[in-house]
mmCIF file of N, CA and C in Angstrom:
data_model
loop_
_atom_site.group_PDB
_atom_site.id
_atom_site.type_symbol
_atom_site.label_atom_id
_atom_site.label_comp_id
_atom_site.label_asym_id
_atom_site.label_seq_id
_atom_site.Cartn_x
_atom_site.Cartn_y
_atom_site.Cartn_z
ATOM 1 N N MET A 13 -35.664 5.787 -23.555
ATOM 2 C CA MET A 13 -35.397 7.180 -23.846
ATOM 3 C C MET A 13 -35.536 7.998 -22.569
ATOM 4 N N SER A 14 -34.582 8.854 -22.326
ATOM 5 C CA SER A 14 -34.610 9.721 -21.153
ATOM 6 C C SER A 14 -35.453 10.967 -21.422
ATOM 7 N N LEU A 15 -36.283 11.311 -20.463
ATOM 8 C CA LEU A 15 -37.081 12.534 -20.551
ATOM 9 C C LEU A 15 -36.384 13.700 -19.854
ATOM 10 N N SER A 16 -35.191 13.451 -19.310
ATOM 11 C CA SER A 16 -34.429 14.512 -18.655
ATOM 12 C C SER A 16 -33.920 15.511 -19.678
ATOM 13 N N MET A 17 -33.760 16.740 -19.236
ATOM 14 C CA MET A 17 -33.240 17.797 -20.105
ATOM 15 C C MET A 17 -31.728 17.874 -19.979
ATOM 16 N N MET A 18 -31.095 18.203 -21.088
ATOM 17 C CA MET A 18 -29.667 18.492 -21.082
ATOM 18 C C MET A 18 -29.477 19.887 -20.480
ATOM 19 N N ARG A 19 -28.256 20.238 -20.142
ATOM 20 C CA ARG A 19 -27.967 21.517 -19.489
ATOM 21 C C ARG A 19 -28.556 22.708 -20.248
ATOM 22 N N GLU A 20 -28.317 22.780 -21.544
ATOM 23 C CA GLU A 20 -28.818 23.906 -22.331
ATOM 24 C C GLU A 20 -30.347 23.954 -22.321
ATOM 25 N N GLU A 21 -30.988 22.790 -22.392
ATOM 26 C CA GLU A 21 -32.448 22.718 -22.394
ATOM 27 C C GLU A 21 -33.031 23.201 -21.066
ATOM 28 N N ARG A 22 -32.450 22.742 -19.974
ATOM 29 C CA ARG A 22 -32.989 23.125 -18.657
ATOM 30 C C ARG A 22 -32.762 24.608 -18.374
ATOM 31 N N GLU A 23 -31.613 25.146 -18.792
ATOM 32 C CA GLU A 23 -31.355 26.565 -18.586
ATOM 33 C C GLU A 23 -32.288 27.411 -19.443
ATOM 34 N N GLU A 24 -32.535 26.979 -20.680
ATOM 35 C CA GLU A 24 -33.452 27.708 -21.552
ATOM 36 C C GLU A 24 -34.871 27.663 -20.979
ATOM 37 N N SER A 25 -35.272 26.527 -20.473
ATOM 38 C CA SER A 25 -36.609 26.398 -19.888
ATOM 39 C C SER A 25 -36.751 27.279 -18.649
ATOM 40 N N LEU A 26 -35.755 27.266 -17.787
ATOM 41 C CA LEU A 26 -35.810 28.060 -16.561
ATOM 42 C C LEU A 26 -35.755 29.553 -16.854
ATOM 43 N N THR A 27 -35.119 29.941 -17.951
ATOM 44 C CA THR A 27 -35.056 31.342 -18.351
ATOM 45 C C THR A 27 -36.402 31.838 -18.869
ATOM 46 N N GLY A 28 -37.246 30.918 -19.339
ATOM 47 C CA GLY A 28 -38.554 31.295 -19.866
ATOM 48 C C GLY A 28 -39.442 31.932 -18.807
ATOM 49 N N LEU A 29 -40.521 32.512 -19.270
ATOM 50 C CA LEU A 29 -41.442 33.211 -18.376
ATOM 51 C C LEU A 29 -42.433 32.227 -17.759
ATOM 52 N N HIS A 30 -42.241 31.951 -16.487
ATOM 53 C CA HIS A 30 -43.110 31.072 -15.706
ATOM 54 C C HIS A 30 -43.279 31.691 -14.327
ATOM 55 N N VAL A 31 -44.432 31.517 -13.732
ATOM 56 C CA VAL A 31 -44.559 31.813 -12.312
ATOM 57 C C VAL A 31 -43.999 30.593 -11.604
ATOM 58 N N GLY A 32 -43.035 30.802 -10.725
ATOM 59 C CA GLY A 32 -42.393 29.692 -10.049
ATOM 60 C C GLY A 32 -43.127 29.304 -8.778
ATOM 61 N N VAL A 33 -42.799 28.126 -8.300
ATOM 62 C CA VAL A 33 -43.236 27.680 -6.980
ATOM 63 C C VAL A 33 -41.971 27.522 -6.167
ATOM 64 N N ILE A 34 -41.874 28.287 -5.091
ATOM 65 C CA ILE A 34 -40.707 28.231 -4.221
ATOM 66 C C ILE A 34 -41.093 27.465 -2.960
ATOM 67 N N SER A 35 -40.176 26.646 -2.478
ATOM 68 C CA SER A 35 -40.436 25.919 -1.234
ATOM 69 C C SER A 35 -39.171 25.907 -0.389
ATOM 70 N N PHE A 36 -39.403 25.842 0.924
ATOM 71 C CA PHE A 36 -38.290 25.833 1.864
ATOM 72 C C PHE A 36 -38.784 25.338 3.209
ATOM 73 N N GLU A 37 -37.840 24.874 3.995
ATOM 74 C CA GLU A 37 -38.137 24.404 5.344
ATOM 75 C C GLU A 37 -38.442 25.588 6.252
ATOM 76 N N GLN A 38 -39.258 25.326 7.264
ATOM 77 C CA GLN A 38 -39.528 26.312 8.299
ATOM 78 C C GLN A 38 -39.154 25.694 9.641
ATOM 79 N N ALA A 39 -38.687 26.508 10.561
ATOM 80 C CA ALA A 39 -38.181 26.012 11.835
ATOM 81 C C ALA A 39 -39.218 25.204 12.614
ATOM 82 N N ASP A 40 -40.364 25.787 12.899
ATOM 83 C CA ASP A 40 -41.354 25.120 13.742
ATOM 84 C C ASP A 40 -42.687 24.929 13.037
ATOM 85 N N ALA A 41 -42.626 24.673 11.739
ATOM 86 C CA ALA A 41 -43.849 24.510 10.952
ATOM 87 C C ALA A 41 -43.544 23.598 9.772
ATOM 88 N N PRO A 42 -44.598 23.159 9.100
ATOM 89 C CA PRO A 42 -44.362 22.345 7.900
ATOM 90 C C PRO A 42 -43.628 23.155 6.838
ATOM 91 N N PRO A 43 -43.036 22.490 5.841
ATOM 92 C CA PRO A 43 -42.399 23.233 4.750
ATOM 93 C C PRO A 43 -43.404 24.169 4.093
ATOM 94 N N MET A 44 -42.913 25.307 3.600
ATOM 95 C CA MET A 44 -43.760 26.284 2.931
ATOM 96 C C MET A 44 -43.519 26.189 1.432
ATOM 97 N N ALA A 45 -44.589 26.290 0.644
ATOM 98 C CA ALA A 45 -44.497 26.349 -0.816
ATOM 99 C C ALA A 45 -45.472 27.417 -1.289
ATOM 100 N N VAL A 46 -44.977 28.381 -2.061
ATOM 101 C CA VAL A 46 -45.814 29.487 -2.554
ATOM 102 C C VAL A 46 -45.398 29.868 -3.969
ATOM 103 N N LEU A 47 -46.334 30.487 -4.686
ATOM 104 C CA LEU A 47 -46.044 31.011 -6.013
ATOM 105 C C LEU A 47 -45.189 32.266 -5.891
ATOM 106 N N ILE A 48 -44.297 32.475 -6.871
ATOM 107 C CA ILE A 48 -43.431 33.645 -6.806
ATOM 108 C C ILE A 48 -42.872 33.973 -8.193
ATOM 109 N N TRP A 49 -42.631 35.253 -8.423
ATOM 110 C CA TRP A 49 -41.895 35.675 -9.607
ATOM 111 C C TRP A 49 -40.418 35.382 -9.358
ATOM 112 N N TYR A 50 -39.704 35.056 -10.418
ATOM 113 C CA TYR A 50 -38.277 34.794 -10.308
ATOM 114 C C TYR A 50 -37.608 35.175 -11.617
ATOM 115 N N ASP A 51 -36.292 35.186 -11.589
ATOM 116 C CA ASP A 51 -35.519 35.320 -12.814
ATOM 117 C C ASP A 51 -34.307 34.406 -12.683
ATOM 118 N N PHE A 52 -33.666 34.140 -13.814
ATOM 119 C CA PHE A 52 -32.544 33.205 -13.833
ATOM 120 C C PHE A 52 -31.529 33.629 -14.880
ATOM 121 N N ASP A 53 -30.269 33.514 -14.506
ATOM 122 C CA ASP A 53 -29.153 33.675 -15.426
ATOM 123 C C ASP A 53 -28.135 32.604 -15.033
ATOM 124 N N PRO A 54 -27.678 31.791 -15.973
ATOM 125 C CA PRO A 54 -26.740 30.723 -15.618
ATOM 126 C C PRO A 54 -25.488 31.207 -14.891
ATOM 127 N N LYS A 55 -25.069 32.438 -15.152
ATOM 128 C CA LYS A 55 -23.865 32.967 -14.508
ATOM 129 C C LYS A 55 -24.125 33.461 -13.084
ATOM 130 N N ILE A 56 -25.385 33.762 -12.774
ATOM 131 C CA ILE A 56 -25.731 34.325 -11.465
ATOM 132 C C ILE A 56 -26.465 33.310 -10.602
ATOM 133 N N GLY A 57 -27.465 32.674 -11.165
ATOM 134 C CA GLY A 57 -28.324 31.753 -10.431
ATOM 135 C C GLY A 57 -29.768 32.198 -10.567
ATOM 136 N N VAL A 58 -30.584 31.797 -9.610
ATOM 137 C CA VAL A 58 -31.998 32.147 -9.556
ATOM 138 C C VAL A 58 -32.159 33.232 -8.508
ATOM 139 N N TRP A 59 -32.987 34.252 -8.802
ATOM 140 C CA TRP A 59 -33.240 35.254 -7.776
ATOM 141 C C TRP A 59 -34.717 35.569 -7.690
ATOM 142 N N ILE A 60 -35.105 35.872 -6.465
ATOM 143 C CA ILE A 60 -36.478 36.249 -6.140
ATOM 144 C C ILE A 60 -36.427 37.519 -5.314
ATOM 145 N N LEU A 61 -37.561 38.210 -5.218
ATOM 146 C CA LEU A 61 -37.701 39.376 -4.355
ATOM 147 C C LEU A 61 -38.859 39.114 -3.415
ATOM 148 N N THR A 62 -38.674 39.420 -2.156
ATOM 149 C CA THR A 62 -39.767 39.321 -1.199
ATOM 150 C C THR A 62 -39.457 40.217 -0.009
ATOM 151 N N SER A 63 -40.491 40.601 0.696
ATOM 152 C CA SER A 63 -40.323 41.451 1.865
ATOM 153 C C SER A 63 -39.575 40.699 2.959
ATOM 154 N N LYS A 64 -38.641 41.393 3.584
ATOM 155 C CA LYS A 64 -37.886 40.747 4.654
ATOM 156 C C LYS A 64 -38.774 40.403 5.845
ATOM 157 N N ASP A 65 -39.911 41.085 5.974
ATOM 158 C CA ASP A 65 -40.812 40.835 7.095
ATOM 159 C C ASP A 65 -41.946 39.869 6.749
ATOM 160 N N SER A 66 -41.985 39.371 5.506
ATOM 161 C CA SER A 66 -43.021 38.411 5.124
ATOM 162 C C SER A 66 -42.681 37.033 5.698
ATOM 163 N N ALA A 67 -43.655 36.148 5.680
ATOM 164 C CA ALA A 67 -43.396 34.774 6.132
ATOM 165 C C ALA A 67 -42.281 34.151 5.294
ATOM 166 N N LYS A 68 -42.283 34.415 3.975
ATOM 167 C CA LYS A 68 -41.220 33.897 3.098
ATOM 168 C C LYS A 68 -39.861 34.450 3.523
ATOM 169 N N GLY A 69 -39.791 35.765 3.692
ATOM 170 C CA GLY A 69 -38.525 36.392 4.033
ATOM 171 C C GLY A 69 -37.966 35.893 5.354
ATOM 172 N N ARG A 70 -38.818 35.809 6.362
ATOM 173 C CA ARG A 70 -38.356 35.322 7.676
ATOM 174 C C ARG A 70 -37.887 33.869 7.589
ATOM 175 N N ALA A 71 -38.640 33.032 6.870
ATOM 176 C CA ALA A 71 -38.271 31.617 6.751
ATOM 177 C C ALA A 71 -36.993 31.445 5.927
ATOM 178 N N LEU A 72 -36.829 32.248 4.876
ATOM 179 C CA LEU A 72 -35.616 32.156 4.060
ATOM 180 C C LEU A 72 -34.372 32.538 4.848
ATOM 181 N N GLU A 73 -34.513 33.510 5.719
ATOM 182 C CA GLU A 73 -33.374 33.910 6.555
ATOM 183 C C GLU A 73 -32.885 32.740 7.401
ATOM 184 N N VAL A 74 -33.812 31.951 7.899
ATOM 185 C CA VAL A 74 -33.456 30.805 8.747
ATOM 186 C C VAL A 74 -32.995 29.625 7.899
ATOM 187 N N ALA A 75 -33.745 29.308 6.843
ATOM 188 C CA ALA A 75 -33.441 28.122 6.031
ATOM 189 C C ALA A 75 -32.133 28.269 5.256
ATOM 190 N N GLY A 76 -31.890 29.457 4.705
ATOM 191 C CA GLY A 76 -30.658 29.683 3.958
ATOM 192 C C GLY A 76 -30.589 28.962 2.620
ATOM 193 N N ARG A 77 -31.695 28.395 2.175
ATOM 194 C CA ARG A 77 -31.747 27.699 0.886
ATOM 195 C C ARG A 77 -33.193 27.551 0.460
ATOM 196 N N TYR A 78 -33.404 27.296 -0.818
ATOM 197 C CA TYR A 78 -34.761 27.061 -1.291
ATOM 198 C C TYR A 78 -34.754 26.217 -2.547
ATOM 199 N N THR A 79 -35.935 25.728 -2.867
ATOM 200 C CA THR A 79 -36.189 24.993 -4.104
ATOM 201 C C THR A 79 -37.158 25.822 -4.925
ATOM 202 N N LEU A 80 -36.935 25.865 -6.227
ATOM 203 C CA LEU A 80 -37.852 26.552 -7.122
ATOM 204 C C LEU A 80 -38.213 25.597 -8.254
ATOM 205 N N VAL A 81 -39.511 25.518 -8.553
ATOM 206 C CA VAL A 81 -40.002 24.711 -9.662
ATOM 207 C C VAL A 81 -40.676 25.638 -10.662
ATOM 208 N N ALA A 82 -40.337 25.461 -11.935
ATOM 209 C CA ALA A 82 -40.982 26.188 -13.027
ATOM 210 C C ALA A 82 -41.468 25.141 -14.017
ATOM 211 N N GLN A 83 -42.718 25.288 -14.455
ATOM 212 C CA GLN A 83 -43.268 24.283 -15.358
ATOM 213 C C GLN A 83 -43.958 24.920 -16.551
ATOM 214 N N ASP A 84 -44.023 24.145 -17.607
ATOM 215 C CA ASP A 84 -44.785 24.492 -18.794
ATOM 216 C C ASP A 84 -45.887 23.445 -18.875
ATOM 217 N N GLU A 85 -47.139 23.883 -18.733
ATOM 218 C CA GLU A 85 -48.262 22.957 -18.639
ATOM 219 C C GLU A 85 -48.966 22.690 -19.957
ATOM 220 N N LYS A 86 -48.486 23.278 -21.043
ATOM 221 C CA LYS A 86 -49.198 23.138 -22.314
ATOM 222 C C LYS A 86 -49.094 21.711 -22.852
ATOM 223 N N PRO A 87 -50.232 20.989 -22.882
ATOM 224 C CA PRO A 87 -50.175 19.633 -23.422
ATOM 225 C C PRO A 87 -49.962 19.670 -24.927
ATOM 226 N N PRO A 88 -49.329 18.735 -25.510
ATOM 227 C CA PRO A 88 -48.718 17.565 -24.868
ATOM 228 C C PRO A 88 -47.263 17.805 -24.477
ATOM 229 N N ALA A 89 -46.853 19.069 -24.447
ATOM 230 C CA ALA A 89 -45.439 19.399 -24.220
ATOM 231 C C ALA A 89 -45.132 19.703 -22.761
ATOM 232 N N TYR A 90 -45.823 19.082 -21.834
ATOM 233 C CA TYR A 90 -45.594 19.312 -20.414
ATOM 234 C C TYR A 90 -44.123 19.086 -20.074
ATOM 235 N N ARG A 91 -43.554 20.027 -19.322
ATOM 236 C CA ARG A 91 -42.174 19.884 -18.858
ATOM 237 C C ARG A 91 -41.965 20.733 -17.617
ATOM 238 N N TYR A 92 -40.972 20.364 -16.826
ATOM 239 C CA TYR A 92 -40.652 21.170 -15.647
ATOM 240 C C TYR A 92 -39.164 21.118 -15.354
ATOM 241 N N VAL A 93 -38.737 22.157 -14.633
ATOM 242 C CA VAL A 93 -37.373 22.249 -14.116
ATOM 243 C C VAL A 93 -37.493 22.566 -12.636
ATOM 244 N N SER A 94 -36.776 21.813 -11.830
ATOM 245 C CA SER A 94 -36.711 22.063 -10.391
ATOM 246 C C SER A 94 -35.245 22.267 -10.021
ATOM 247 N N VAL A 95 -34.967 23.366 -9.318
ATOM 248 C CA VAL A 95 -33.604 23.655 -8.878
ATOM 249 C C VAL A 95 -33.600 23.869 -7.369
ATOM 250 N N GLU A 96 -32.533 23.421 -6.746
ATOM 251 C CA GLU A 96 -32.415 23.555 -5.290
ATOM 252 C C GLU A 96 -30.986 23.948 -4.968
ATOM 253 N N GLY A 97 -30.851 24.854 -3.989
ATOM 254 C CA GLY A 97 -29.510 25.241 -3.587
ATOM 255 C C GLY A 97 -29.510 26.298 -2.503
ATOM 256 N N PRO A 98 -28.317 26.705 -2.093
ATOM 257 C CA PRO A 98 -28.174 27.686 -1.022
ATOM 258 C C PRO A 98 -28.386 29.118 -1.505
ATOM 259 N N VAL A 99 -28.834 29.955 -0.608
ATOM 260 C CA VAL A 99 -28.884 31.395 -0.864
ATOM 261 C C VAL A 99 -27.442 31.886 -0.762
ATOM 262 N N VAL A 100 -26.925 32.425 -1.848
ATOM 263 C CA VAL A 100 -25.533 32.881 -1.880
ATOM 264 C C VAL A 100 -25.412 34.388 -1.762
ATOM 265 N N GLU A 101 -26.549 35.076 -1.863
ATOM 266 C CA GLU A 101 -26.540 36.537 -1.708
ATOM 267 C C GLU A 101 -27.915 36.988 -1.258
ATOM 268 N N THR A 102 -27.926 37.866 -0.267
ATOM 269 C CA THR A 102 -29.149 38.544 0.177
ATOM 270 C C THR A 102 -28.812 40.016 0.267
ATOM 271 N N ARG A 103 -29.621 40.835 -0.395
ATOM 272 C CA ARG A 103 -29.342 42.275 -0.388
ATOM 273 C C ARG A 103 -30.653 43.038 -0.553
ATOM 274 N N PRO A 104 -30.676 44.307 -0.147
ATOM 275 C CA PRO A 104 -31.872 45.121 -0.355
ATOM 276 C C PRO A 104 -32.186 45.239 -1.846
ATOM 277 N N ALA A 105 -33.462 45.151 -2.190
ATOM 278 C CA ALA A 105 -33.880 45.290 -3.588
ATOM 279 C C ALA A 105 -33.741 46.739 -4.018
ATOM 280 N N ASP A 106 -33.132 46.941 -5.177
ATOM 281 C CA ASP A 106 -33.013 48.259 -5.777
ATOM 282 C C ASP A 106 -34.194 48.450 -6.727
ATOM 283 N N HIS A 107 -34.862 49.591 -6.608
ATOM 284 C CA HIS A 107 -36.073 49.861 -7.382
ATOM 285 C C HIS A 107 -35.833 49.698 -8.886
ATOM 286 N N GLU A 108 -34.783 50.327 -9.405
ATOM 287 C CA GLU A 108 -34.530 50.319 -10.847
ATOM 288 C C GLU A 108 -33.785 49.073 -11.325
ATOM 289 N N HIS A 109 -32.927 48.524 -10.506
ATOM 290 C CA HIS A 109 -32.102 47.383 -10.908
ATOM 291 C C HIS A 109 -32.805 46.049 -10.692
ATOM 292 N N ASP A 110 -33.684 45.964 -9.705
ATOM 293 C CA ASP A 110 -34.312 44.693 -9.353
ATOM 294 C C ASP A 110 -35.826 44.689 -9.559
ATOM 295 N N SER A 111 -36.518 45.602 -8.908
ATOM 296 C CA SER A 111 -37.986 45.580 -8.903
ATOM 297 C C SER A 111 -38.590 45.876 -10.274
ATOM 298 N N ARG A 112 -38.127 46.928 -10.919
ATOM 299 C CA ARG A 112 -38.692 47.290 -12.228
ATOM 300 C C ARG A 112 -38.438 46.201 -13.279
ATOM 301 N N PRO A 113 -37.206 45.673 -13.416
ATOM 302 C CA PRO A 113 -37.009 44.606 -14.399
ATOM 303 C C PRO A 113 -37.863 43.362 -14.119
ATOM 304 N N MET A 114 -38.041 43.024 -12.844
ATOM 305 C CA MET A 114 -38.859 41.853 -12.521
ATOM 306 C C MET A 114 -40.317 42.108 -12.908
ATOM 307 N N ALA A 115 -40.847 43.289 -12.596
ATOM 308 C CA ALA A 115 -42.228 43.606 -12.941
ATOM 309 C C ALA A 115 -42.403 43.647 -14.462
ATOM 310 N N ARG A 116 -41.430 44.184 -15.169
ATOM 311 C CA ARG A 116 -41.513 44.213 -16.633
ATOM 312 C C ARG A 116 -41.441 42.801 -17.215
ATOM 313 N N ARG A 117 -40.682 41.943 -16.593
ATOM 314 C CA ARG A 117 -40.578 40.545 -17.061
ATOM 315 C C ARG A 117 -41.955 39.887 -17.072
ATOM 316 N N TYR A 118 -42.736 40.137 -16.036
ATOM 317 C CA TYR A 118 -44.032 39.476 -15.899
ATOM 318 C C TYR A 118 -45.204 40.259 -16.479
ATOM 319 N N PHE A 119 -45.129 41.578 -16.480
ATOM 320 C CA PHE A 119 -46.262 42.399 -16.916
ATOM 321 C C PHE A 119 -46.028 43.158 -18.221
ATOM 322 N N GLY A 120 -44.803 43.164 -18.730
ATOM 323 C CA GLY A 120 -44.487 44.012 -19.871
ATOM 324 C C GLY A 120 -44.106 45.402 -19.383
ATOM 325 N N VAL A 121 -43.652 46.255 -20.294
ATOM 326 C CA VAL A 121 -43.105 47.559 -19.906
ATOM 327 C C VAL A 121 -44.156 48.458 -19.257
ATOM 328 N N GLU A 122 -45.258 48.695 -19.937
ATOM 329 C CA GLU A 122 -46.235 49.670 -19.434
ATOM 330 C C GLU A 122 -46.833 49.257 -18.088
ATOM 331 N N LEU A 123 -47.391 48.074 -18.026
ATOM 332 C CA LEU A 123 -48.013 47.621 -16.778
ATOM 333 C C LEU A 123 -46.949 47.359 -15.703
ATOM 334 N N GLY A 124 -45.767 46.887 -16.125
ATOM 335 C CA GLY A 124 -44.676 46.676 -15.173
ATOM 336 C C GLY A 124 -44.235 47.968 -14.516
ATOM 337 N N ASP A 125 -44.143 49.048 -15.309
ATOM 338 C CA ASP A 125 -43.770 50.346 -14.750
ATOM 339 C C ASP A 125 -44.863 50.867 -13.811
ATOM 340 N N GLN A 126 -46.109 50.698 -14.213
ATOM 341 C CA GLN A 126 -47.215 51.129 -13.350
ATOM 342 C C GLN A 126 -47.184 50.360 -12.028
ATOM 343 N N TYR A 127 -47.006 49.067 -12.096
ATOM 344 C CA TYR A 127 -46.939 48.224 -10.892
ATOM 345 C C TYR A 127 -45.789 48.667 -9.987
ATOM 346 N N THR A 128 -44.633 48.885 -10.592
ATOM 347 C CA THR A 128 -43.453 49.283 -9.817
ATOM 348 C C THR A 128 -43.619 50.675 -9.207
ATOM 349 N N ASP A 129 -44.158 51.621 -9.988
ATOM 350 C CA ASP A 129 -44.295 52.992 -9.508
ATOM 351 C C ASP A 129 -45.347 53.126 -8.413
ATOM 352 N N GLU A 130 -46.339 52.253 -8.408
ATOM 353 C CA GLU A 130 -47.394 52.323 -7.392
ATOM 354 C C GLU A 130 -47.069 51.508 -6.149
ATOM 355 N N GLY A 131 -46.115 50.600 -6.250
ATOM 356 C CA GLY A 131 -45.775 49.737 -5.118
ATOM 357 C C GLY A 131 -44.607 50.283 -4.332
ATOM 358 N N SER A 132 -44.368 49.675 -3.211
ATOM 359 C CA SER A 132 -43.229 50.052 -2.372
ATOM 360 C C SER A 132 -42.365 48.830 -2.136
ATOM 361 N N ASP A 133 -41.108 48.921 -2.516
ATOM 362 C CA ASP A 133 -40.204 47.794 -2.298
ATOM 363 C C ASP A 133 -39.097 48.161 -1.316
ATOM 364 N N SER A 134 -39.352 49.155 -0.483
ATOM 365 C CA SER A 134 -38.314 49.639 0.423
ATOM 366 C C SER A 134 -37.865 48.568 1.410
ATOM 367 N N GLU A 135 -38.728 47.603 1.676
ATOM 368 C CA GLU A 135 -38.372 46.550 2.621
ATOM 369 C C GLU A 135 -38.090 45.220 1.934
ATOM 370 N N SER A 136 -38.090 45.191 0.601
ATOM 371 C CA SER A 136 -37.864 43.942 -0.118
ATOM 372 C C SER A 136 -36.384 43.604 -0.173
ATOM 373 N N LEU A 137 -36.131 42.315 -0.172
ATOM 374 C CA LEU A 137 -34.777 41.807 -0.325
ATOM 375 C C LEU A 137 -34.718 40.927 -1.559
ATOM 376 N N VAL A 138 -33.528 40.836 -2.145
ATOM 377 C CA VAL A 138 -33.253 39.922 -3.242
ATOM 378 C C VAL A 138 -32.537 38.717 -2.644
ATOM 379 N N TYR A 139 -33.044 37.529 -2.954
ATOM 380 C CA TYR A 139 -32.423 36.280 -2.506
ATOM 381 C C TYR A 139 -31.922 35.543 -3.742
ATOM 382 N N VAL A 140 -30.609 35.466 -3.886
ATOM 383 C CA VAL A 140 -29.998 34.789 -5.023
ATOM 384 C C VAL A 140 -29.611 33.378 -4.586
ATOM 385 N N MET A 141 -30.063 32.396 -5.351
ATOM 386 C CA MET A 141 -29.768 30.993 -5.059
ATOM 387 C C MET A 141 -28.897 30.410 -6.162
ATOM 388 N N ARG A 142 -27.863 29.708 -5.779
ATOM 389 C CA ARG A 142 -26.993 29.025 -6.739
ATOM 390 C C ARG A 142 -27.449 27.572 -6.830
ATOM 391 N N PRO A 143 -28.025 27.168 -7.975
ATOM 392 C CA PRO A 143 -28.520 25.795 -8.097
ATOM 393 C C PRO A 143 -27.421 24.749 -7.904
ATOM 394 N N GLU A 144 -27.687 23.803 -7.021
ATOM 395 C CA GLU A 144 -26.781 22.668 -6.803
ATOM 396 C C GLU A 144 -27.393 21.381 -7.356
ATOM 397 N N ARG A 145 -28.709 21.275 -7.306
ATOM 398 C CA ARG A 145 -29.395 20.072 -7.764
ATOM 399 C C ARG A 145 -30.482 20.461 -8.756
ATOM 400 N N TRP A 146 -30.515 19.765 -9.857
ATOM 401 C CA TRP A 146 -31.507 19.981 -10.909
ATOM 402 C C TRP A 146 -32.315 18.706 -11.089
ATOM 403 N N ARG A 147 -33.615 18.880 -11.247
ATOM 404 C CA ARG A 147 -34.493 17.777 -11.628
ATOM 405 C C ARG A 147 -35.321 18.285 -12.810
ATOM 406 N N THR A 148 -35.412 17.485 -13.842
ATOM 407 C CA THR A 148 -36.114 17.939 -15.046
ATOM 408 C C THR A 148 -36.888 16.794 -15.684
ATOM 409 N N VAL A 149 -37.969 17.148 -16.346
ATOM 410 C CA VAL A 149 -38.729 16.221 -17.196
ATOM 411 C C VAL A 149 -39.228 17.019 -18.381
ATOM 412 N N ASP A 150 -39.119 16.431 -19.577
ATOM 413 C CA ASP A 150 -39.606 17.074 -20.795
ATOM 414 C C ASP A 150 -40.347 16.017 -21.623
ATOM 415 N N TYR A 151 -41.662 16.038 -21.545
ATOM 416 C CA TYR A 151 -42.475 15.066 -22.270
ATOM 417 C C TYR A 151 -42.532 15.340 -23.769
ATOM 418 N N ARG A 152 -41.992 16.474 -24.218
ATOM 419 C CA ARG A 152 -41.903 16.725 -25.645
ATOM 420 C C ARG A 152 -40.996 15.689 -26.320
ATOM 421 N N LYS A 153 -40.080 15.116 -25.538
ATOM 422 C CA LYS A 153 -39.144 14.135 -26.080
ATOM 423 C C LYS A 153 -39.835 12.831 -26.484
ATOM 424 N N LEU A 154 -41.008 12.584 -25.954
ATOM 425 C CA LEU A 154 -41.752 11.384 -26.349
ATOM 426 C C LEU A 154 -42.141 11.438 -27.818
ATOM 427 N N GLY A 155 -42.449 12.638 -28.302
ATOM 428 C CA GLY A 155 -42.844 12.809 -29.688
ATOM 429 C C GLY A 155 -41.693 12.639 -30.673
ATOM 430 N N SER A 156 -40.461 12.752 -30.177
ATOM 431 C CA SER A 156 -39.302 12.632 -31.066
ATOM 432 C C SER A 156 -38.660 11.253 -30.994
ATOM 433 N N ALA A 157 -39.321 10.333 -30.265
ATOM 434 C CA ALA A 157 -38.743 8.987 -30.110
ATOM 435 C C ALA A 157 -38.972 8.144 -31.343
#
């Protein structure tokens, strides 16, 4: 029995609310892997927001691609989705179109609005990645065997 997810399963899992782990190569250092908020739409891809002057932002500009892993750790239904691909769009983050929806996704409306209104995203960029490679495991399938 395969523990891999079908397309619909992996897209549904990646759309769920998870803190992702993003990783990418760095020019003169080991690969970087850090926790990050993300969002996903099958028609658009995966997108993240980060400061253009952060270590992530500088490394992403050079690497031009990243890997993102999202997992569900609840036993016995452990599962993960890993996607890797090129950055297909980089643009300044818009407060209302990008930052507020992302904060609401993770914090809910009230706390998300407070977080967004108190923070500054004037230097943040949106990095949209188009998944080329998917890796998935869903241990929930063991129970249905």
